[in-house]
């Protein structure tokens, strides 16, 4: 859990960020802090944010984060080296591309260069999953397999309460079936949440493609 690890590291480095060391063992506080660190430290760093803007987002003095940033860059040296290779490729060819060959062309800012291959690839994975579910819904004449809402990497389905488990299994199985050869190098994860509306959702299952077995 990269986000949880760095949430704890930053809380130890600057305990005031969570209200003091006494909250290090408070699950609710640390869960909220993990969410903050995920967006404003881990992902922000991977997507090109500078330390000054990260410090402002976290409301932690920049000087308190310098050592942690150096450690983060050391720990994920491969990611930052990849950023450099992407930038070099873009400057030579005038575009960046996904593993499937989808290209985004100049003019692009540095942050757009390093973000686009990941974000475009995410979009391809998500839309391919939606297409396969749509095709299955059509082939089986079962509209419940068709996502009702798609927001970024999230699908929302309106399902009968008594059939949530049945449809959840079928939907997850299809979503985890990412078809491309390169996709077999890493596990894919689907987080299933259930609730009466979008505000009151509760995570009930996290399914990983390398462990998921359809019943």
mmCIF file of C-alpha atoms in Angstrom:
data_model
loop_
_atom_site.group_PDB
_atom_site.id
_atom_site.type_symbol
_atom_site.label_atom_id
_atom_site.label_comp_id
_atom_site.label_asym_id
_atom_site.label_seq_id
_atom_site.Cartn_x
_atom_site.Cartn_y
_atom_site.Cartn_z
ATOM 1 C CA UNK A 1 0.000 0.000 0.000
ATOM 2 C CA UNK A 2 2.130 2.842 -1.350
ATOM 3 C CA UNK A 3 -0.371 5.503 -0.268
ATOM 4 C CA UNK A 4 -0.665 4.126 3.267
ATOM 5 C CA UNK A 5 3.099 3.876 3.641
ATOM 6 C CA UNK A 6 3.647 7.474 2.605
ATOM 7 C CA UNK A 7 0.723 8.714 4.680
ATOM 8 C CA UNK A 8 2.446 7.301 7.745
ATOM 9 C CA UNK A 9 5.881 8.597 6.707
ATOM 10 C CA UNK A 10 4.596 12.143 6.223
ATOM 11 C CA UNK A 11 2.587 12.021 9.431
ATOM 12 C CA UNK A 12 5.744 11.007 11.315
ATOM 13 C CA UNK A 13 7.766 13.701 9.555
ATOM 14 C CA UNK A 14 5.180 16.390 10.383
ATOM 15 C CA UNK A 15 2.723 15.136 13.041
ATOM 16 C CA UNK A 16 0.764 18.413 12.996
ATOM 17 C CA UNK A 17 -0.589 17.350 9.624
ATOM 18 C CA UNK A 18 -2.891 14.851 11.374
ATOM 19 C CA UNK A 19 -3.322 16.752 14.651
ATOM 20 C CA UNK A 20 -0.413 15.184 16.531
ATOM 21 C CA UNK A 21 1.282 11.814 17.061
ATOM 22 C CA UNK A 22 -1.627 10.550 19.169
ATOM 23 C CA UNK A 23 -3.650 10.184 15.953
ATOM 24 C CA UNK A 24 -1.153 7.843 14.288
ATOM 25 C CA UNK A 25 -3.172 4.922 15.673
ATOM 26 C CA UNK A 26 -6.563 6.452 14.848
ATOM 27 C CA UNK A 27 -7.873 4.473 11.862
ATOM 28 C CA UNK A 28 -10.395 7.106 10.763
ATOM 29 C CA UNK A 29 -7.858 9.945 10.882
ATOM 30 C CA UNK A 30 -5.237 7.930 9.035
ATOM 31 C CA UNK A 31 -7.756 6.766 6.432
ATOM 32 C CA UNK A 32 -8.640 10.379 5.619
ATOM 33 C CA UNK A 33 -4.964 11.352 5.638
ATOM 34 C CA UNK A 34 -4.125 8.448 3.324
ATOM 35 C CA UNK A 35 -6.659 9.778 0.812
ATOM 36 C CA UNK A 36 -5.083 13.244 1.024
ATOM 37 C CA UNK A 37 -1.564 11.871 0.601
ATOM 38 C CA UNK A 38 -2.623 9.652 -2.291
ATOM 39 C CA UNK A 39 -3.881 12.636 -4.314
ATOM 40 C CA UNK A 40 -1.567 15.397 -3.140
ATOM 41 C CA UNK A 41 1.727 13.567 -2.639
ATOM 42 C CA UNK A 42 1.977 10.232 -4.444
ATOM 43 C CA UNK A 43 -0.048 10.900 -7.586
ATOM 44 C CA UNK A 44 0.864 14.581 -7.673
ATOM 45 C CA UNK A 45 4.561 13.645 -7.631
ATOM 46 C CA UNK A 46 4.133 11.052 -10.367
ATOM 47 C CA UNK A 47 2.209 13.547 -12.497
ATOM 48 C CA UNK A 48 4.888 16.237 -12.316
ATOM 49 C CA UNK A 49 3.878 18.532 -9.446
ATOM 50 C CA UNK A 50 6.714 20.521 -7.899
ATOM 51 C CA UNK A 51 7.479 20.324 -4.175
ATOM 52 C CA UNK A 52 6.248 23.863 -3.529
ATOM 53 C CA UNK A 53 2.759 23.158 -4.861
ATOM 54 C CA UNK A 54 2.654 19.802 -3.052
ATOM 55 C CA UNK A 55 3.566 21.504 0.220
ATOM 56 C CA UNK A 56 0.773 24.020 -0.293
ATOM 57 C CA UNK A 57 -1.747 21.260 -0.959
ATOM 58 C CA UNK A 58 -0.708 19.315 2.138
ATOM 59 C CA UNK A 59 -0.395 22.487 4.241
ATOM 60 C CA UNK A 60 3.071 21.392 5.349
ATOM 61 C CA UNK A 61 6.122 23.713 5.208
ATOM 62 C CA UNK A 62 8.203 22.922 2.145
ATOM 63 C CA UNK A 63 11.368 22.577 4.222
ATOM 64 C CA UNK A 64 9.744 19.740 6.196
ATOM 65 C CA UNK A 65 9.193 17.752 3.012
ATOM 66 C CA UNK A 66 12.543 18.051 1.264
ATOM 67 C CA UNK A 67 14.080 14.927 2.789
ATOM 68 C CA UNK A 68 10.922 12.929 2.165
ATOM 69 C CA UNK A 69 10.818 14.068 -1.468
ATOM 70 C CA UNK A 70 14.427 12.931 -1.960
ATOM 71 C CA UNK A 71 13.515 9.524 -0.523
ATOM 72 C CA UNK A 72 10.399 9.317 -2.714
ATOM 73 C CA UNK A 73 12.474 10.039 -5.823
ATOM 74 C CA UNK A 74 15.033 7.427 -4.746
ATOM 75 C CA UNK A 75 12.341 4.820 -4.037
ATOM 76 C CA UNK A 76 10.667 5.412 -7.411
ATOM 77 C CA UNK A 77 13.776 6.207 -9.434
ATOM 78 C CA UNK A 78 12.476 4.049 -12.285
ATOM 79 C CA UNK A 79 9.374 6.199 -12.682
ATOM 80 C CA UNK A 80 11.328 9.433 -12.846
ATOM 81 C CA UNK A 81 13.832 7.891 -15.278
ATOM 82 C CA UNK A 82 10.857 6.897 -17.440
ATOM 83 C CA UNK A 83 9.664 10.514 -17.341
ATOM 84 C CA UNK A 84 13.016 11.579 -18.750
ATOM 85 C CA UNK A 85 12.809 8.983 -21.530
ATOM 86 C CA UNK A 86 9.280 10.118 -22.420
ATOM 87 C CA UNK A 87 10.399 13.738 -22.610
ATOM 88 C CA UNK A 88 13.372 12.814 -24.795
ATOM 89 C CA UNK A 89 11.136 10.749 -27.111
ATOM 90 C CA UNK A 90 8.629 13.606 -27.372
ATOM 91 C CA UNK A 91 11.311 16.139 -28.251
ATOM 92 C CA UNK A 92 12.631 13.828 -30.978
ATOM 93 C CA UNK A 93 9.301 12.701 -32.477
ATOM 94 C CA UNK A 94 6.731 15.339 -31.508
ATOM 95 C CA UNK A 95 4.279 12.959 -29.856
ATOM 96 C CA UNK A 96 3.805 10.468 -27.024
ATOM 97 C CA UNK A 97 1.787 7.271 -27.245
ATOM 98 C CA UNK A 98 0.134 4.485 -25.268
ATOM 99 C CA UNK A 99 1.118 0.818 -25.322
ATOM 100 C CA UNK A 100 -1.622 0.317 -27.909
ATOM 101 C CA UNK A 101 -0.182 3.024 -30.168
ATOM 102 C CA UNK A 102 -2.696 5.830 -29.527
ATOM 103 C CA UNK A 103 -0.757 9.076 -30.045
ATOM 104 C CA UNK A 104 -0.998 12.589 -28.647
ATOM 105 C CA UNK A 105 0.907 15.164 -30.655
ATOM 106 C CA UNK A 106 2.660 18.489 -30.036
ATOM 107 C CA UNK A 107 2.380 21.049 -28.660
ATOM 108 C CA UNK A 108 2.417 19.502 -25.184
ATOM 109 C CA UNK A 109 3.668 20.762 -21.827
ATOM 110 C CA UNK A 110 6.114 18.608 -19.854
ATOM 111 C CA UNK A 111 3.386 17.533 -17.426
ATOM 112 C CA UNK A 112 1.132 16.584 -20.330
ATOM 113 C CA UNK A 113 3.963 14.559 -21.872
ATOM 114 C CA UNK A 114 4.493 12.441 -18.754
ATOM 115 C CA UNK A 115 0.781 12.159 -17.917
ATOM 116 C CA UNK A 116 -0.700 11.346 -21.310
ATOM 117 C CA UNK A 117 0.560 7.772 -21.834
ATOM 118 C CA UNK A 118 -0.854 6.721 -18.446
ATOM 119 C CA UNK A 119 -4.128 8.635 -18.588
ATOM 120 C CA UNK A 120 -4.851 7.739 -22.223
ATOM 121 C CA UNK A 121 -4.095 4.083 -21.456
ATOM 122 C CA UNK A 122 -6.460 4.217 -18.484
ATOM 123 C CA UNK A 123 -9.123 5.594 -20.784
ATOM 124 C CA UNK A 124 -8.570 2.768 -23.284
ATOM 125 C CA UNK A 125 -8.847 0.129 -20.545
ATOM 126 C CA UNK A 126 -12.024 1.654 -19.106
ATOM 127 C CA UNK A 127 -13.772 2.160 -22.440
ATOM 128 C CA UNK A 128 -12.818 -1.312 -23.627
ATOM 129 C CA UNK A 129 -14.386 -2.728 -20.457
ATOM 130 C CA UNK A 130 -17.553 -0.720 -21.041
ATOM 131 C CA UNK A 131 -17.717 -1.884 -24.666
ATOM 132 C CA UNK A 132 -17.406 -5.531 -23.653
ATOM 133 C CA UNK A 133 -20.118 -5.144 -21.017
ATOM 134 C CA UNK A 134 -22.356 -3.395 -23.572
ATOM 135 C CA UNK A 135 -21.819 -6.197 -26.066
ATOM 136 C CA UNK A 136 -22.610 -8.809 -23.409
ATOM 137 C CA UNK A 137 -25.741 -6.904 -22.382
ATOM 138 C CA UNK A 138 -26.867 -6.840 -25.998
ATOM 139 C CA UNK A 139 -25.996 -10.492 -26.687
ATOM 140 C CA UNK A 140 -27.839 -11.741 -23.584
ATOM 141 C CA UNK A 141 -30.662 -9.173 -23.747
ATOM 142 C CA UNK A 142 -29.786 -8.198 -20.165
ATOM 143 C CA UNK A 143 -29.739 -4.389 -19.661
ATOM 144 C CA UNK A 144 -28.388 -4.722 -16.115
ATOM 145 C CA UNK A 145 -24.957 -5.524 -17.575
ATOM 146 C CA UNK A 146 -24.852 -2.129 -19.279
ATOM 147 C CA UNK A 147 -23.225 0.587 -17.119
ATOM 148 C CA UNK A 148 -25.710 3.393 -16.463
ATOM 149 C CA UNK A 149 -23.086 6.038 -15.662
ATOM 150 C CA UNK A 150 -19.385 6.274 -16.497
ATOM 151 C CA UNK A 151 -17.216 8.865 -14.703
ATOM 152 C CA UNK A 152 -13.488 8.582 -15.457
ATOM 153 C CA UNK A 153 -12.563 5.058 -14.254
ATOM 154 C CA UNK A 154 -15.856 4.448 -12.440
ATOM 155 C CA UNK A 155 -18.915 2.546 -13.678
ATOM 156 C CA UNK A 156 -22.269 2.903 -11.904
ATOM 157 C CA UNK A 157 -24.993 0.275 -12.245
ATOM 158 C CA UNK A 158 -28.573 0.431 -10.965
ATOM 159 C CA UNK A 159 -29.232 -3.180 -9.879
ATOM 160 C CA UNK A 160 -32.017 -5.015 -8.028
ATOM 161 C CA UNK A 161 -31.023 -5.406 -4.361
ATOM 162 C CA UNK A 162 -31.621 -9.147 -4.396
ATOM 163 C CA UNK A 163 -29.370 -9.666 -7.449
ATOM 164 C CA UNK A 164 -26.388 -7.472 -6.609
ATOM 165 C CA UNK A 165 -24.124 -10.434 -5.858
ATOM 166 C CA UNK A 166 -25.125 -12.214 -9.078
ATOM 167 C CA UNK A 167 -24.487 -9.195 -11.285
ATOM 168 C CA UNK A 168 -21.473 -8.042 -9.325
ATOM 169 C CA UNK A 169 -19.716 -11.321 -10.068
ATOM 170 C CA UNK A 170 -20.501 -11.155 -13.793
ATOM 171 C CA UNK A 171 -19.540 -7.498 -14.112
ATOM 172 C CA UNK A 172 -16.261 -7.855 -12.198
ATOM 173 C CA UNK A 173 -15.283 -10.930 -14.214
ATOM 174 C CA UNK A 174 -15.696 -8.987 -17.450
ATOM 175 C CA UNK A 175 -13.963 -5.847 -16.183
ATOM 176 C CA UNK A 176 -10.905 -7.853 -15.095
ATOM 177 C CA UNK A 177 -10.607 -9.451 -18.532
ATOM 178 C CA UNK A 178 -8.334 -6.772 -20.021
ATOM 179 C CA UNK A 179 -7.570 -8.252 -23.463
ATOM 180 C CA UNK A 180 -4.140 -6.989 -24.499
ATOM 181 C CA UNK A 181 -0.975 -9.049 -24.127
ATOM 182 C CA UNK A 182 0.907 -6.319 -22.267
ATOM 183 C CA UNK A 183 -1.893 -6.216 -19.679
ATOM 184 C CA UNK A 184 -0.907 -9.670 -18.439
ATOM 185 C CA UNK A 185 2.245 -8.273 -16.812
ATOM 186 C CA UNK A 186 0.363 -6.703 -13.875
ATOM 187 C CA UNK A 187 -2.804 -7.578 -11.895
ATOM 188 C CA UNK A 188 -5.909 -5.484 -12.499
ATOM 189 C CA UNK A 189 -8.088 -4.404 -9.596
ATOM 190 C CA UNK A 190 -11.805 -3.647 -9.348
ATOM 191 C CA UNK A 191 -13.216 -2.050 -6.183
ATOM 192 C CA UNK A 192 -16.929 -2.753 -5.825
ATOM 193 C CA UNK A 193 -19.017 -0.391 -3.702
ATOM 194 C CA UNK A 194 -22.723 -0.655 -2.909
ATOM 195 C CA UNK A 195 -25.180 1.943 -1.657
ATOM 196 C CA UNK A 196 -28.564 3.590 -2.135
ATOM 197 C CA UNK A 197 -27.006 6.628 -3.873
ATOM 198 C CA UNK A 198 -23.619 7.932 -4.995
ATOM 199 C CA UNK A 199 -22.996 9.744 -1.698
ATOM 200 C CA UNK A 200 -23.688 6.749 0.543
ATOM 201 C CA UNK A 201 -21.473 4.076 -0.997
ATOM 202 C CA UNK A 202 -19.554 1.446 0.958
ATOM 203 C CA UNK A 203 -16.743 -0.705 -0.438
ATOM 204 C CA UNK A 204 -17.742 -4.360 -0.179
ATOM 205 C CA UNK A 205 -15.149 -6.121 -2.345
ATOM 206 C CA UNK A 206 -11.734 -5.571 -3.893
ATOM 207 C CA UNK A 207 -11.104 -8.077 -6.685
ATOM 208 C CA UNK A 208 -7.671 -8.690 -8.238
ATOM 209 C CA UNK A 209 -7.298 -10.375 -11.610
ATOM 210 C CA UNK A 210 -4.516 -12.725 -10.489
ATOM 211 C CA UNK A 211 -6.667 -14.027 -7.601
ATOM 212 C CA UNK A 212 -10.206 -13.704 -8.922
ATOM 213 C CA UNK A 213 -11.969 -16.984 -9.535
ATOM 214 C CA UNK A 214 -15.486 -16.904 -10.867
ATOM 215 C CA UNK A 215 -17.777 -19.152 -8.819
#
